[in-house]
PDB file of C-alpha atoms in Angstrom:
ATOM      1  CA  UNK A   1      -4.320  19.254 -15.984  1.00 53.00           C
ATOM      2  CA  UNK A   2      -4.236  17.784 -19.782  1.00 57.00           C
ATOM      3  CA  UNK A   3      -6.908  15.241 -20.629  1.00 51.00           C
ATOM      4  CA  UNK A   4      -3.883  12.787 -21.293  1.00 54.00           C
ATOM      5  CA  UNK A   5      -3.031  12.784 -17.699  1.00 57.00           C
ATOM      6  CA  UNK A   6      -6.317  11.911 -16.465  1.00 56.00           C
ATOM      7  CA  UNK A   7      -5.754   8.350 -18.283  1.00 58.00           C
ATOM      8  CA  UNK A   8      -2.157   7.994 -18.727  1.00 73.00           C
ATOM      9  CA  UNK A   9      -0.564   7.865 -15.316  1.00 77.00           C
ATOM     10  CA  UNK A  10       3.392   7.553 -14.611  1.00 83.00           C
ATOM     11  CA  UNK A  11       4.853   4.021 -13.764  1.00 80.00           C
ATOM     12  CA  UNK A  12       6.881   3.287 -10.794  1.00 76.00           C
ATOM     13  CA  UNK A  13      10.330   2.254 -11.471  1.00 83.00           C
ATOM     14  CA  UNK A  14       9.762  -1.183  -9.669  1.00 81.00           C
ATOM     15  CA  UNK A  15       7.406  -1.742 -12.532  1.00 78.00           C
ATOM     16  CA  UNK A  16       9.679  -1.350 -15.220  1.00 85.00           C
ATOM     17  CA  UNK A  17      10.934  -5.068 -15.078  1.00 87.00           C
ATOM     18  CA  UNK A  18       7.723  -6.723 -14.823  1.00 84.00           C
ATOM     19  CA  UNK A  19       6.354  -4.668 -17.759  1.00 89.00           C
ATOM     20  CA  UNK A  20       9.344  -5.687 -20.153  1.00 93.00           C
ATOM     21  CA  UNK A  21       8.625  -9.474 -19.322  1.00 92.00           C
ATOM     22  CA  UNK A  22       4.825  -9.055 -19.988  1.00 93.00           C
ATOM     23  CA  UNK A  23       5.902  -7.295 -23.503  1.00 94.00           C
ATOM     24  CA  UNK A  24       8.634  -9.994 -24.301  1.00 94.00           C
ATOM     25  CA  UNK A  25       6.045 -12.649 -23.285  1.00 95.00           C
ATOM     26  CA  UNK A  26       3.439 -10.947 -25.592  1.00 95.00           C
ATOM     27  CA  UNK A  27       5.972 -10.994 -28.741  1.00 94.00           C
ATOM     28  CA  UNK A  28       6.151 -14.770 -28.249  1.00 94.00           C
ATOM     29  CA  UNK A  29       2.203 -14.935 -28.065  1.00 94.00           C
ATOM     30  CA  UNK A  30       1.876 -13.241 -31.287  1.00 93.00           C
ATOM     31  CA  UNK A  31       4.541 -15.686 -33.236  1.00 93.00           C
ATOM     32  CA  UNK A  32       2.486 -18.318 -31.848  1.00 93.00           C
ATOM     33  CA  UNK A  33      -1.080 -17.211 -32.384  1.00 93.00           C
ATOM     34  CA  UNK A  34      -2.332 -13.714 -32.994  1.00 93.00           C
ATOM     35  CA  UNK A  35      -5.387 -13.857 -30.372  1.00 93.00           C
ATOM     36  CA  UNK A  36      -3.078 -15.111 -27.616  1.00 94.00           C
ATOM     37  CA  UNK A  37      -1.081 -12.131 -28.515  1.00 92.00           C
ATOM     38  CA  UNK A  38      -3.740  -9.817 -27.980  1.00 95.00           C
ATOM     39  CA  UNK A  39      -4.349 -11.199 -24.666  1.00 95.00           C
ATOM     40  CA  UNK A  40      -0.898 -10.407 -23.727  1.00 94.00           C
ATOM     41  CA  UNK A  41      -1.507  -7.047 -24.998  1.00 94.00           C
ATOM     42  CA  UNK A  42      -4.123  -6.431 -22.376  1.00 93.00           C
ATOM     43  CA  UNK A  43      -2.277  -8.362 -19.644  1.00 93.00           C
ATOM     44  CA  UNK A  44       0.822  -5.721 -20.473  1.00 91.00           C
ATOM     45  CA  UNK A  45      -1.256  -2.656 -20.136  1.00 90.00           C
ATOM     46  CA  UNK A  46      -2.643  -4.195 -16.956  1.00 84.00           C
ATOM     47  CA  UNK A  47       0.903  -4.546 -15.722  1.00 83.00           C
ATOM     48  CA  UNK A  48       1.610  -1.463 -16.562  1.00 86.00           C
ATOM     49  CA  UNK A  49      -1.628   0.184 -14.862  1.00 82.00           C
ATOM     50  CA  UNK A  50      -0.860  -1.814 -11.660  1.00 79.00           C
ATOM     51  CA  UNK A  51       2.516  -0.275 -11.301  1.00 81.00           C
ATOM     52  CA  UNK A  52       1.031   3.400 -11.963  1.00 87.00           C
ATOM     53  CA  UNK A  53       2.279   5.926  -9.374  1.00 91.00           C
ATOM     54  CA  UNK A  54      -0.255   9.073  -9.839  1.00 89.00           C
ATOM     55  CA  UNK A  55       0.296  12.290  -7.888  1.00 90.00           C
ATOM     56  CA  UNK A  56      -1.476  12.677  -4.900  1.00 93.00           C
ATOM     57  CA  UNK A  57      -2.756  16.141  -3.080  1.00 94.00           C
ATOM     58  CA  UNK A  58      -2.291  15.313   0.799  1.00 97.00           C
ATOM     59  CA  UNK A  59      -4.425  17.771   2.906  1.00 95.00           C
ATOM     60  CA  UNK A  60      -2.201  20.471   4.789  1.00 90.00           C
ATOM     61  CA  UNK A  61      -4.209  20.872   8.144  1.00 92.00           C
ATOM     62  CA  UNK A  62      -1.994  19.557  11.020  1.00 91.00           C
ATOM     63  CA  UNK A  63      -3.446  16.527  13.004  1.00 93.00           C
ATOM     64  CA  UNK A  64      -4.625  14.325  10.102  1.00 97.00           C
ATOM     65  CA  UNK A  65      -4.015  10.885   9.675  1.00 98.00           C
ATOM     66  CA  UNK A  66      -4.246   9.849   5.892  1.00 98.00           C
ATOM     67  CA  UNK A  67      -4.480   6.499   4.162  1.00 98.00           C
ATOM     68  CA  UNK A  68      -1.443   4.772   3.345  1.00 98.00           C
ATOM     69  CA  UNK A  69      -2.995   2.965   0.593  1.00 96.00           C
ATOM     70  CA  UNK A  70      -5.531   3.096  -2.301  1.00 96.00           C
ATOM     71  CA  UNK A  71      -8.277   0.235  -1.637  1.00 95.00           C
ATOM     72  CA  UNK A  72     -11.334  -0.715   0.731  1.00 96.00           C
ATOM     73  CA  UNK A  73     -11.647  -0.450   4.615  1.00 97.00           C
ATOM     74  CA  UNK A  74     -11.754  -4.243   5.416  1.00 94.00           C
ATOM     75  CA  UNK A  75     -11.165  -4.414   9.139  1.00 94.00           C
ATOM     76  CA  UNK A  76     -11.769  -1.596  12.029  1.00 97.00           C
ATOM     77  CA  UNK A  77     -11.114  -3.272  15.333  1.00 95.00           C
ATOM     78  CA  UNK A  78      -8.624  -3.260  18.122  1.00 96.00           C
ATOM     79  CA  UNK A  79      -5.436  -5.165  18.183  1.00 95.00           C
ATOM     80  CA  UNK A  80      -1.978  -5.023  19.544  1.00 96.00           C
ATOM     81  CA  UNK A  81       0.804  -3.816  17.186  1.00 96.00           C
ATOM     82  CA  UNK A  82       3.319  -6.330  16.001  1.00 95.00           C
ATOM     83  CA  UNK A  83       5.620  -7.141  18.641  1.00 94.00           C
ATOM     84  CA  UNK A  84       8.604  -6.649  16.572  1.00 94.00           C
ATOM     85  CA  UNK A  85       8.085  -2.908  16.445  1.00 96.00           C
ATOM     86  CA  UNK A  86       8.880  -2.683  20.336  1.00 93.00           C
ATOM     87  CA  UNK A  87       5.868  -0.535  20.741  1.00 93.00           C
ATOM     88  CA  UNK A  88       3.696  -0.712  24.007  1.00 87.00           C
ATOM     89  CA  UNK A  89       1.722  -4.325  24.133  1.00 90.00           C
ATOM     90  CA  UNK A  90      -1.615  -2.264  24.804  1.00 94.00           C
ATOM     91  CA  UNK A  91      -4.486  -2.851  22.132  1.00 96.00           C
ATOM     92  CA  UNK A  92      -4.768   0.017  19.648  1.00 97.00           C
ATOM     93  CA  UNK A  93      -7.360   0.822  17.030  1.00 98.00           C
ATOM     94  CA  UNK A  94      -6.594  -0.537  13.749  1.00 97.00           C
ATOM     95  CA  UNK A  95      -7.734  -0.149  10.398  1.00 98.00           C
ATOM     96  CA  UNK A  96      -7.035  -2.159   7.852  1.00 96.00           C
ATOM     97  CA  UNK A  97      -7.098  -1.343   3.686  1.00 96.00           C
ATOM     98  CA  UNK A  98      -7.422  -4.155   1.647  1.00 93.00           C
ATOM     99  CA  UNK A  99      -5.947  -3.623  -1.943  1.00 91.00           C
ATOM    100  CA  UNK A 100      -6.926  -5.443  -5.035  1.00 87.00           C
ATOM    101  CA  UNK A 101      -5.206  -6.293  -8.107  1.00 83.00           C
ATOM    102  CA  UNK A 102      -6.464  -3.300  -9.427  1.00 85.00           C
ATOM    103  CA  UNK A 103      -5.457  -0.506  -7.177  1.00 90.00           C
ATOM    104  CA  UNK A 104      -2.593   1.541  -7.046  1.00 88.00           C
ATOM    105  CA  UNK A 105      -0.010  -0.381  -4.912  1.00 86.00           C
ATOM    106  CA  UNK A 106       2.099   2.659  -3.880  1.00 93.00           C
ATOM    107  CA  UNK A 107       2.132   2.969  -0.302  1.00 96.00           C
ATOM    108  CA  UNK A 108       2.387   6.284   1.618  1.00 97.00           C
ATOM    109  CA  UNK A 109       3.007   7.872   4.865  1.00 98.00           C
ATOM    110  CA  UNK A 110       0.076   8.254   7.033  1.00 98.00           C
ATOM    111  CA  UNK A 111       1.491  10.951   9.176  1.00 98.00           C
ATOM    112  CA  UNK A 112       4.671  13.107   9.084  1.00 97.00           C
ATOM    113  CA  UNK A 113       7.573  11.833  11.435  1.00 97.00           C
ATOM    114  CA  UNK A 114      10.517  10.033  12.160  1.00 98.00           C
ATOM    115  CA  UNK A 115      10.953   6.155  11.341  1.00 98.00           C
ATOM    116  CA  UNK A 116      11.733   4.551  14.437  1.00 97.00           C
ATOM    117  CA  UNK A 117      11.908   1.179  13.623  1.00 97.00           C
ATOM    118  CA  UNK A 118      11.250  -1.352  10.260  1.00 97.00           C
ATOM    119  CA  UNK A 119      10.875  -5.028  10.803  1.00 96.00           C
ATOM    120  CA  UNK A 120      10.378  -7.507   8.491  1.00 94.00           C
ATOM    121  CA  UNK A 121       8.857 -10.787   9.214  1.00 92.00           C
ATOM    122  CA  UNK A 122       8.196 -13.780   7.084  1.00 88.00           C
ATOM    123  CA  UNK A 123       5.234 -15.697   7.164  1.00 78.00           C
ATOM    124  CA  UNK A 124       2.341 -17.261   5.110  1.00 75.00           C
ATOM    125  CA  UNK A 125       0.085 -15.681   2.221  1.00 66.00           C
ATOM    126  CA  UNK A 126      -3.458 -16.172   3.187  1.00 68.00           C
ATOM    127  CA  UNK A 127      -6.104 -13.710   1.440  1.00 62.00           C
ATOM    128  CA  UNK A 128      -5.097 -10.372   2.933  1.00 61.00           C
ATOM    129  CA  UNK A 129      -8.520  -9.366   3.627  1.00 62.00           C
ATOM    130  CA  UNK A 130      -8.707 -12.152   5.970  1.00 63.00           C
ATOM    131  CA  UNK A 131      -8.568 -11.175   9.887  1.00 68.00           C
ATOM    132  CA  UNK A 132      -5.561 -13.908  10.460  1.00 65.00           C
ATOM    133  CA  UNK A 133      -3.586 -12.200   7.590  1.00 65.00           C
ATOM    134  CA  UNK A 134      -2.405  -9.362  10.139  1.00 70.00           C
ATOM    135  CA  UNK A 135      -1.142 -12.082  12.275  1.00 75.00           C
ATOM    136  CA  UNK A 136      -0.015 -15.069  10.066  1.00 77.00           C
ATOM    137  CA  UNK A 137       0.950 -13.207   6.518  1.00 84.00           C
ATOM    138  CA  UNK A 138       4.357 -12.085   5.504  1.00 88.00           C
ATOM    139  CA  UNK A 139       4.712  -8.734   6.897  1.00 92.00           C
ATOM    140  CA  UNK A 140       6.880  -5.253   6.979  1.00 95.00           C
ATOM    141  CA  UNK A 141       6.119  -2.941   9.944  1.00 97.00           C
ATOM    142  CA  UNK A 142       7.208   0.619  10.631  1.00 98.00           C
ATOM    143  CA  UNK A 143       6.641   2.523  13.722  1.00 98.00           C
ATOM    144  CA  UNK A 144       6.352   6.418  13.082  1.00 98.00           C
ATOM    145  CA  UNK A 145       7.206   8.713  15.877  1.00 98.00           C
ATOM    146  CA  UNK A 146       5.473  12.133  15.170  1.00 97.00           C
ATOM    147  CA  UNK A 147       6.811  15.520  16.412  1.00 95.00           C
ATOM    148  CA  UNK A 148       4.483  15.504  19.834  1.00 94.00           C
ATOM    149  CA  UNK A 149       5.946  11.971  20.599  1.00 95.00           C
ATOM    150  CA  UNK A 150       2.920  10.039  19.868  1.00 96.00           C
ATOM    151  CA  UNK A 151       3.650   6.900  17.791  1.00 97.00           C
ATOM    152  CA  UNK A 152       1.546   5.444  14.599  1.00 98.00           C
ATOM    153  CA  UNK A 153       2.494   1.923  13.483  1.00 98.00           C
ATOM    154  CA  UNK A 154       1.917   1.224   9.787  1.00 98.00           C
ATOM    155  CA  UNK A 155       2.305  -2.654   8.469  1.00 96.00           C
ATOM    156  CA  UNK A 156       2.696  -3.855   4.749  1.00 95.00           C
ATOM    157  CA  UNK A 157       1.028  -7.165   4.553  1.00 92.00           C
ATOM    158  CA  UNK A 158       1.525  -9.526   1.584  1.00 86.00           C
ATOM    159  CA  UNK A 159      -1.604 -11.443   0.215  1.00 72.00           C
ATOM    160  CA  UNK A 160      -2.758 -14.359  -1.276  1.00 68.00           C
ATOM    161  CA  UNK A 161      -0.756 -13.696  -4.806  1.00 59.00           C
ATOM    162  CA  UNK A 162       1.411 -10.998  -3.492  1.00 51.00           C
ATOM    163  CA  UNK A 163       4.953 -12.195  -2.899  1.00 58.00           C
ATOM    164  CA  UNK A 164       6.950  -9.054  -2.638  1.00 78.00           C
ATOM    165  CA  UNK A 165       7.048  -6.381  -0.247  1.00 89.00           C
ATOM    166  CA  UNK A 166       9.356  -3.343  -0.899  1.00 90.00           C
ATOM    167  CA  UNK A 167      10.092  -0.640   1.473  1.00 94.00           C
ATOM    168  CA  UNK A 168      12.080   2.644   0.601  1.00 93.00           C
ATOM    169  CA  UNK A 169      12.987   3.926   3.975  1.00 96.00           C
ATOM    170  CA  UNK A 170      15.030   2.922   6.959  1.00 96.00           C
ATOM    171  CA  UNK A 171      15.126   3.806  10.725  1.00 97.00           C
ATOM    172  CA  UNK A 172      15.986   7.553  11.202  1.00 97.00           C
ATOM    173  CA  UNK A 173      14.383   8.690   7.913  1.00 98.00           C
ATOM    174  CA  UNK A 174      12.058  11.728   8.590  1.00 98.00           C
ATOM    175  CA  UNK A 175       9.145  11.822   5.861  1.00 98.00           C
ATOM    176  CA  UNK A 176       6.120  14.106   5.637  1.00 97.00           C
ATOM    177  CA  UNK A 177       2.620  12.902   5.411  1.00 97.00           C
ATOM    178  CA  UNK A 178       1.788  11.294   2.076  1.00 97.00           C
ATOM    179  CA  UNK A 179       5.558  10.745   0.825  1.00 97.00           C
ATOM    180  CA  UNK A 180       6.050   7.364  -0.677  1.00 97.00           C
ATOM    181  CA  UNK A 181       7.493   4.610   1.561  1.00 97.00           C
ATOM    182  CA  UNK A 182       7.160   1.476  -0.167  1.00 95.00           C
ATOM    183  CA  UNK A 183       4.858  -0.795  -2.365  1.00 91.00           C
ATOM    184  CA  UNK A 184       3.683  -4.443  -2.495  1.00 86.00           C
ATOM    185  CA  UNK A 185       3.233  -6.183  -5.475  1.00 76.00           C
ATOM    186  CA  UNK A 186       0.106  -7.968  -6.717  1.00 70.00           C
ATOM    187  CA  UNK A 187      -2.740  -7.627  -4.204  1.00 64.00           C
ATOM    188  CA  UNK A 188      -2.121  -7.245  -0.423  1.00 83.00           C
ATOM    189  CA  UNK A 189      -3.241  -5.132   2.485  1.00 90.00           C
ATOM    190  CA  UNK A 190      -1.903  -2.296   4.968  1.00 94.00           C
ATOM    191  CA  UNK A 191      -2.928  -1.998   8.778  1.00 96.00           C
ATOM    192  CA  UNK A 192      -2.572   1.293  10.235  1.00 98.00           C
ATOM    193  CA  UNK A 193      -2.455   1.242  14.265  1.00 98.00           C
ATOM    194  CA  UNK A 194      -3.847   5.013  15.661  1.00 98.00           C
ATOM    195  CA  UNK A 195      -2.376   6.284  18.765  1.00 96.00           C
ATOM    196  CA  UNK A 196      -4.476   5.908  21.820  1.00 95.00           C
ATOM    197  CA  UNK A 197      -7.939   7.544  22.033  1.00 93.00           C
ATOM    198  CA  UNK A 198      -8.262   8.365  18.630  1.00 96.00           C
ATOM    199  CA  UNK A 199     -11.109   7.230  16.963  1.00 95.00           C
ATOM    200  CA  UNK A 200     -11.193   6.355  12.811  1.00 97.00           C
ATOM    201  CA  UNK A 201     -13.367   8.886  11.083  1.00 97.00           C
ATOM    202  CA  UNK A 202     -13.833   5.949   8.059  1.00 98.00           C
ATOM    203  CA  UNK A 203     -16.320   3.456   7.918  1.00 97.00           C
ATOM    204  CA  UNK A 204     -16.281  -0.446   6.675  1.00 97.00           C
ATOM    205  CA  UNK A 205     -16.460  -0.686   2.891  1.00 97.00           C
ATOM    206  CA  UNK A 206     -15.061   2.952   2.372  1.00 98.00           C
ATOM    207  CA  UNK A 207     -13.114   3.553  -0.641  1.00 97.00           C
ATOM    208  CA  UNK A 208      -9.486   4.865   0.259  1.00 97.00           C
ATOM    209  CA  UNK A 209      -7.116   7.127  -1.564  1.00 97.00           C
ATOM    210  CA  UNK A 210      -3.758   6.846  -0.556  1.00 97.00           C
ATOM    211  CA  UNK A 211      -2.017  10.080   0.751  1.00 97.00           C
ATOM    212  CA  UNK A 212      -5.711  11.831   0.588  1.00 97.00           C
ATOM    213  CA  UNK A 213      -8.366  10.363   2.103  1.00 98.00           C
ATOM    214  CA  UNK A 214      -8.370  10.988   5.902  1.00 98.00           C
ATOM    215  CA  UNK A 215      -8.443   8.098   8.349  1.00 98.00           C
ATOM    216  CA  UNK A 216      -8.788   9.924  11.814  1.00 98.00           C
ATOM    217  CA  UNK A 217      -7.688  13.358  13.319  1.00 96.00           C
ATOM    218  CA  UNK A 218      -5.644  13.402  16.068  1.00 93.00           C
ATOM    219  CA  UNK A 219      -6.098  15.840  19.328  1.00 80.00           C
ATOM    220  CA  UNK A 220      -3.573  17.968  20.506  1.00 67.00           C
ATOM    221  CA  UNK A 221      -1.592  16.017  23.259  1.00 54.00           C
TER     222      UNK A 221
END
């Protein structure tokens, strides 16, 4: 690994338009007043950094559930998966990962499997760290069927300043653990619903790395 790669990360294509807008505004700010222009430079660099898309090394041992997002574990509780996914209405353990505007926002598959459902639902824009965000905020839900037939749900939830959920996959797609499936712009949250009887291995406040940090381990069914 080169030292440069430690600091300069590739940018996801979704960010190009936004970085171009920030850069154009920065040019105008320099024409108005130099100090404003330098503020624009800082914001442009931040925008590039926000849309960074670093490579991740996913654990290869079978049966692991990894974090779908960078951020902090904000909630661990029992909850029913979103009704629009058509899963069983029994409560499952839900692990919520809150992403601040400084986290990488590319979302990755928590497990390998087939996408059996993708369901978008419009909603409000409460702070994504709040419990009610899972129920009331704009969201995009995915159901993933693993090879053993069990299902995992992962839900992209818009936050206070997030106004765009992006999902790259459709029902029928088969993805490996750690593969990219979407992103959310500017602050948000990911919920993972674990299969029945599976307990999380993480704690509240723990820092998560998408595609790398292990959330839980599945026992053989």
